[in-house]
């Protein structure tokens, strides 16, 4: 049976070590807006969670950052946006499983970077998200990944990132 994240989130009374780690690092998970299209931000099936592509929202969580890496953004600025997107992914993962300690492993991260043709520091950009996942989840956050340069992304954003995680059932 396929379950949507919003339907599977429950309150758990386990020891929230991962969330304590988030707090000790000074991170606050954002409240994401509902998708504008006919999709959900994440789907849990068995011991797996598949998260849709997430975009780098501004602090108001209504508008997104727009531009291309190598033109409007440097690699370092785009890496900071990838980190913001990583926090959004963690927020959705929490919505899907209820307790981040249930995450056994971040398995795969796909990063799409809208960039100029000559921009080649794609891994540097995606490191913003990858490093955050390692910082928050420790060894459970070390993952396989793909960093792909593209001409354009939805709404003109510079990065879009999705992930797959193995979780406790």
PDB file of C-alpha atoms in Angstrom:
ATOM      1  CA  UNK A   1       0.000   0.000   0.000  1.00  0.00           C
ATOM      2  CA  UNK A   2       1.344   3.403  -1.014  1.00  0.00           C
ATOM      3  CA  UNK A   3       1.122   5.979   1.779  1.00  0.00           C
ATOM      4  CA  UNK A   4       1.475   9.730   1.483  1.00  0.00           C
ATOM      5  CA  UNK A   5       3.665  11.490   4.020  1.00  0.00           C
ATOM      6  CA  UNK A   6       0.931  13.702   5.374  1.00  0.00           C
ATOM      7  CA  UNK A   7      -1.043  10.573   6.208  1.00  0.00           C
ATOM      8  CA  UNK A   8       1.814   8.757   7.953  1.00  0.00           C
ATOM      9  CA  UNK A   9       3.146  11.457  10.282  1.00  0.00           C
ATOM     10  CA  UNK A  10       2.475  10.592  13.917  1.00  0.00           C
ATOM     11  CA  UNK A  11       3.778  11.670  17.278  1.00  0.00           C
ATOM     12  CA  UNK A  12       6.480   9.339  18.586  1.00  0.00           C
ATOM     13  CA  UNK A  13       7.815   9.211  22.121  1.00  0.00           C
ATOM     14  CA  UNK A  14      11.274   7.963  21.195  1.00  0.00           C
ATOM     15  CA  UNK A  15      14.461   9.780  22.271  1.00  0.00           C
ATOM     16  CA  UNK A  16      14.782  12.462  19.486  1.00  0.00           C
ATOM     17  CA  UNK A  17      18.569  12.373  19.203  1.00  0.00           C
ATOM     18  CA  UNK A  18      18.591  13.637  15.634  1.00  0.00           C
ATOM     19  CA  UNK A  19      16.303  16.530  16.475  1.00  0.00           C
ATOM     20  CA  UNK A  20      18.442  17.387  19.493  1.00  0.00           C
ATOM     21  CA  UNK A  21      21.426  17.383  17.130  1.00  0.00           C
ATOM     22  CA  UNK A  22      19.582  19.766  14.793  1.00  0.00           C
ATOM     23  CA  UNK A  23      18.859  22.105  17.700  1.00  0.00           C
ATOM     24  CA  UNK A  24      22.436  21.959  19.006  1.00  0.00           C
ATOM     25  CA  UNK A  25      23.645  22.962  15.545  1.00  0.00           C
ATOM     26  CA  UNK A  26      21.249  25.917  15.564  1.00  0.00           C
ATOM     27  CA  UNK A  27      19.005  24.677  12.747  1.00  0.00           C
ATOM     28  CA  UNK A  28      15.254  25.180  12.668  1.00  0.00           C
ATOM     29  CA  UNK A  29      13.208  23.132  10.240  1.00  0.00           C
ATOM     30  CA  UNK A  30      10.980  25.247   8.008  1.00  0.00           C
ATOM     31  CA  UNK A  31       7.255  24.724   7.506  1.00  0.00           C
ATOM     32  CA  UNK A  32       6.908  24.100   3.807  1.00  0.00           C
ATOM     33  CA  UNK A  33       3.988  25.283   1.702  1.00  0.00           C
ATOM     34  CA  UNK A  34       1.782  22.668   0.063  1.00  0.00           C
ATOM     35  CA  UNK A  35       2.766  21.745  -3.501  1.00  0.00           C
ATOM     36  CA  UNK A  36       1.107  23.812  -6.205  1.00  0.00           C
ATOM     37  CA  UNK A  37       0.759  20.808  -8.533  1.00  0.00           C
ATOM     38  CA  UNK A  38      -0.791  17.354  -8.425  1.00  0.00           C
ATOM     39  CA  UNK A  39       1.951  15.726  -6.347  1.00  0.00           C
ATOM     40  CA  UNK A  40       3.078  15.332  -2.763  1.00  0.00           C
ATOM     41  CA  UNK A  41       6.397  16.353  -1.220  1.00  0.00           C
ATOM     42  CA  UNK A  42       7.151  12.790  -0.150  1.00  0.00           C
ATOM     43  CA  UNK A  43       5.886   9.245  -0.319  1.00  0.00           C
ATOM     44  CA  UNK A  44       6.615   6.469   2.184  1.00  0.00           C
ATOM     45  CA  UNK A  45       6.426   2.897   0.883  1.00  0.00           C
ATOM     46  CA  UNK A  46       7.556   0.142   3.216  1.00  0.00           C
ATOM     47  CA  UNK A  47      10.984   1.014   4.575  1.00  0.00           C
ATOM     48  CA  UNK A  48      11.633   3.724   1.981  1.00  0.00           C
ATOM     49  CA  UNK A  49      10.844   7.409   1.677  1.00  0.00           C
ATOM     50  CA  UNK A  50      11.022   9.129  -1.685  1.00  0.00           C
ATOM     51  CA  UNK A  51      11.099  12.913  -1.562  1.00  0.00           C
ATOM     52  CA  UNK A  52      10.099  15.104  -4.482  1.00  0.00           C
ATOM     53  CA  UNK A  53      12.431  17.758  -5.796  1.00  0.00           C
ATOM     54  CA  UNK A  54      12.638  20.647  -3.331  1.00  0.00           C
ATOM     55  CA  UNK A  55      13.386  24.236  -4.304  1.00  0.00           C
ATOM     56  CA  UNK A  56      15.253  26.895  -2.303  1.00  0.00           C
ATOM     57  CA  UNK A  57      12.523  29.000  -0.714  1.00  0.00           C
ATOM     58  CA  UNK A  58      13.230  32.408   0.750  1.00  0.00           C
ATOM     59  CA  UNK A  59      12.583  32.947   4.471  1.00  0.00           C
ATOM     60  CA  UNK A  60       8.960  33.930   3.807  1.00  0.00           C
ATOM     61  CA  UNK A  61       8.393  30.365   2.452  1.00  0.00           C
ATOM     62  CA  UNK A  62       6.259  31.891  -0.313  1.00  0.00           C
ATOM     63  CA  UNK A  63       8.833  32.931  -2.887  1.00  0.00           C
ATOM     64  CA  UNK A  64      11.927  31.167  -4.207  1.00  0.00           C
ATOM     65  CA  UNK A  65      15.447  32.255  -5.066  1.00  0.00           C
ATOM     66  CA  UNK A  66      15.800  32.759  -8.820  1.00  0.00           C
ATOM     67  CA  UNK A  67      18.859  32.755 -11.070  1.00  0.00           C
ATOM     68  CA  UNK A  68      21.583  30.598 -12.551  1.00  0.00           C
ATOM     69  CA  UNK A  69      24.863  29.532 -11.011  1.00  0.00           C
ATOM     70  CA  UNK A  70      27.782  31.104 -12.827  1.00  0.00           C
ATOM     71  CA  UNK A  71      25.686  34.166 -13.638  1.00  0.00           C
ATOM     72  CA  UNK A  72      23.578  35.444 -10.702  1.00  0.00           C
ATOM     73  CA  UNK A  73      25.130  33.102  -8.100  1.00  0.00           C
ATOM     74  CA  UNK A  74      28.648  31.951  -7.300  1.00  0.00           C
ATOM     75  CA  UNK A  75      29.293  28.304  -6.402  1.00  0.00           C
ATOM     76  CA  UNK A  76      29.477  29.277  -2.723  1.00  0.00           C
ATOM     77  CA  UNK A  77      26.204  31.214  -2.816  1.00  0.00           C
ATOM     78  CA  UNK A  78      24.502  28.310  -4.580  1.00  0.00           C
ATOM     79  CA  UNK A  79      25.932  25.883  -1.990  1.00  0.00           C
ATOM     80  CA  UNK A  80      24.251  27.993   0.702  1.00  0.00           C
ATOM     81  CA  UNK A  81      20.963  27.638  -1.207  1.00  0.00           C
ATOM     82  CA  UNK A  82      21.544  23.880  -1.466  1.00  0.00           C
ATOM     83  CA  UNK A  83      21.916  23.858   2.333  1.00  0.00           C
ATOM     84  CA  UNK A  84      18.594  25.709   2.697  1.00  0.00           C
ATOM     85  CA  UNK A  85      17.057  23.112   0.388  1.00  0.00           C
ATOM     86  CA  UNK A  86      18.613  20.367   2.528  1.00  0.00           C
ATOM     87  CA  UNK A  87      16.811  21.742   5.597  1.00  0.00           C
ATOM     88  CA  UNK A  88      13.571  21.652   3.626  1.00  0.00           C
ATOM     89  CA  UNK A  89      14.245  18.010   2.699  1.00  0.00           C
ATOM     90  CA  UNK A  90      14.851  17.145   6.363  1.00  0.00           C
ATOM     91  CA  UNK A  91      11.581  18.893   7.284  1.00  0.00           C
ATOM     92  CA  UNK A  92       9.684  16.809   4.734  1.00  0.00           C
ATOM     93  CA  UNK A  93      11.440  13.640   5.875  1.00  0.00           C
ATOM     94  CA  UNK A  94      10.290  14.402   9.439  1.00  0.00           C
ATOM     95  CA  UNK A  95       6.745  14.914   8.174  1.00  0.00           C
ATOM     96  CA  UNK A  96       6.917  11.506   6.477  1.00  0.00           C
ATOM     97  CA  UNK A  97       8.304   9.459   9.384  1.00  0.00           C
ATOM     98  CA  UNK A  98       7.395  11.574  12.431  1.00  0.00           C
ATOM     99  CA  UNK A  99      10.730  10.958  14.161  1.00  0.00           C
ATOM    100  CA  UNK A 100      14.045  11.607  12.430  1.00  0.00           C
ATOM    101  CA  UNK A 101      15.665   8.873  14.546  1.00  0.00           C
ATOM    102  CA  UNK A 102      13.712   6.434  12.348  1.00  0.00           C
ATOM    103  CA  UNK A 103      15.957   7.363   9.420  1.00  0.00           C
ATOM    104  CA  UNK A 104      18.334   4.453   8.923  1.00  0.00           C
ATOM    105  CA  UNK A 105      20.206   6.016   6.022  1.00  0.00           C
ATOM    106  CA  UNK A 106      20.047   8.787   3.479  1.00  0.00           C
ATOM    107  CA  UNK A 107      20.611   6.567   0.449  1.00  0.00           C
ATOM    108  CA  UNK A 108      20.643   8.837  -2.606  1.00  0.00           C
ATOM    109  CA  UNK A 109      20.603  12.569  -3.301  1.00  0.00           C
ATOM    110  CA  UNK A 110      20.029  14.014  -6.760  1.00  0.00           C
ATOM    111  CA  UNK A 111      20.975  17.642  -7.268  1.00  0.00           C
ATOM    112  CA  UNK A 112      20.031  19.617 -10.352  1.00  0.00           C
ATOM    113  CA  UNK A 113      21.865  22.886 -10.807  1.00  0.00           C
ATOM    114  CA  UNK A 114      20.759  25.537 -13.305  1.00  0.00           C
ATOM    115  CA  UNK A 115      24.022  26.979 -14.534  1.00  0.00           C
ATOM    116  CA  UNK A 116      25.881  28.576 -17.387  1.00  0.00           C
ATOM    117  CA  UNK A 117      27.496  26.185 -19.907  1.00  0.00           C
ATOM    118  CA  UNK A 118      31.005  26.892 -18.613  1.00  0.00           C
ATOM    119  CA  UNK A 119      30.162  26.298 -14.928  1.00  0.00           C
ATOM    120  CA  UNK A 120      31.640  22.963 -13.800  1.00  0.00           C
ATOM    121  CA  UNK A 121      31.779  23.173  -9.985  1.00  0.00           C
ATOM    122  CA  UNK A 122      28.525  21.227  -9.646  1.00  0.00           C
ATOM    123  CA  UNK A 123      29.817  19.052  -6.767  1.00  0.00           C
ATOM    124  CA  UNK A 124      30.732  22.189  -4.804  1.00  0.00           C
ATOM    125  CA  UNK A 125      27.129  23.387  -5.037  1.00  0.00           C
ATOM    126  CA  UNK A 126      25.622  20.060  -3.979  1.00  0.00           C
ATOM    127  CA  UNK A 127      28.070  19.868  -1.064  1.00  0.00           C
ATOM    128  CA  UNK A 128      25.860  22.444   0.664  1.00  0.00           C
ATOM    129  CA  UNK A 129      23.148  19.794   1.019  1.00  0.00           C
ATOM    130  CA  UNK A 130      25.414  16.755   1.385  1.00  0.00           C
ATOM    131  CA  UNK A 131      27.495  18.313   4.150  1.00  0.00           C
ATOM    132  CA  UNK A 132      24.337  19.308   6.039  1.00  0.00           C
ATOM    133  CA  UNK A 133      22.962  15.753   5.855  1.00  0.00           C
ATOM    134  CA  UNK A 134      26.252  14.385   7.188  1.00  0.00           C
ATOM    135  CA  UNK A 135      26.342  17.009   9.933  1.00  0.00           C
ATOM    136  CA  UNK A 136      22.788  16.227  11.068  1.00  0.00           C
ATOM    137  CA  UNK A 137      22.605  12.452  10.587  1.00  0.00           C
ATOM    138  CA  UNK A 138      26.277  11.480  11.015  1.00  0.00           C
ATOM    139  CA  UNK A 139      27.161   8.243   9.199  1.00  0.00           C
ATOM    140  CA  UNK A 140      23.461   7.754   8.403  1.00  0.00           C
ATOM    141  CA  UNK A 141      23.631  10.903   6.286  1.00  0.00           C
ATOM    142  CA  UNK A 142      26.493   9.797   4.030  1.00  0.00           C
ATOM    143  CA  UNK A 143      24.916   8.964   0.685  1.00  0.00           C
ATOM    144  CA  UNK A 144      25.385   8.305  -3.010  1.00  0.00           C
ATOM    145  CA  UNK A 145      24.592  11.292  -5.187  1.00  0.00           C
ATOM    146  CA  UNK A 146      24.409  12.829  -8.619  1.00  0.00           C
ATOM    147  CA  UNK A 147      25.087  16.486  -9.410  1.00  0.00           C
ATOM    148  CA  UNK A 148      23.665  17.456 -12.791  1.00  0.00           C
ATOM    149  CA  UNK A 149      23.961  20.783 -14.592  1.00  0.00           C
ATOM    150  CA  UNK A 150      20.869  21.912 -16.489  1.00  0.00           C
ATOM    151  CA  UNK A 151      19.787  24.928 -18.519  1.00  0.00           C
ATOM    152  CA  UNK A 152      16.698  25.737 -16.457  1.00  0.00           C
ATOM    153  CA  UNK A 153      14.691  24.519 -13.464  1.00  0.00           C
ATOM    154  CA  UNK A 154      11.105  25.105 -12.259  1.00  0.00           C
ATOM    155  CA  UNK A 155      10.316  28.741 -11.459  1.00  0.00           C
ATOM    156  CA  UNK A 156      13.849  29.719 -12.500  1.00  0.00           C
ATOM    157  CA  UNK A 157      15.505  28.424  -9.307  1.00  0.00           C
ATOM    158  CA  UNK A 158      19.260  27.695  -9.262  1.00  0.00           C
ATOM    159  CA  UNK A 159      18.985  24.316  -7.487  1.00  0.00           C
ATOM    160  CA  UNK A 160      16.465  21.500  -7.097  1.00  0.00           C
ATOM    161  CA  UNK A 161      17.265  18.540  -4.872  1.00  0.00           C
ATOM    162  CA  UNK A 162      15.471  15.264  -4.151  1.00  0.00           C
ATOM    163  CA  UNK A 163      16.449  12.333  -1.970  1.00  0.00           C
ATOM    164  CA  UNK A 164      15.678   8.745  -1.103  1.00  0.00           C
ATOM    165  CA  UNK A 165      15.977   7.471   2.463  1.00  0.00           C
ATOM    166  CA  UNK A 166      15.750   4.080   4.128  1.00  0.00           C
ATOM    167  CA  UNK A 167      13.645   4.248   7.289  1.00  0.00           C
ATOM    168  CA  UNK A 168      12.305   1.990  10.005  1.00  0.00           C
ATOM    169  CA  UNK A 169       8.858   0.625   9.186  1.00  0.00           C
TER     170      UNK A 169
END
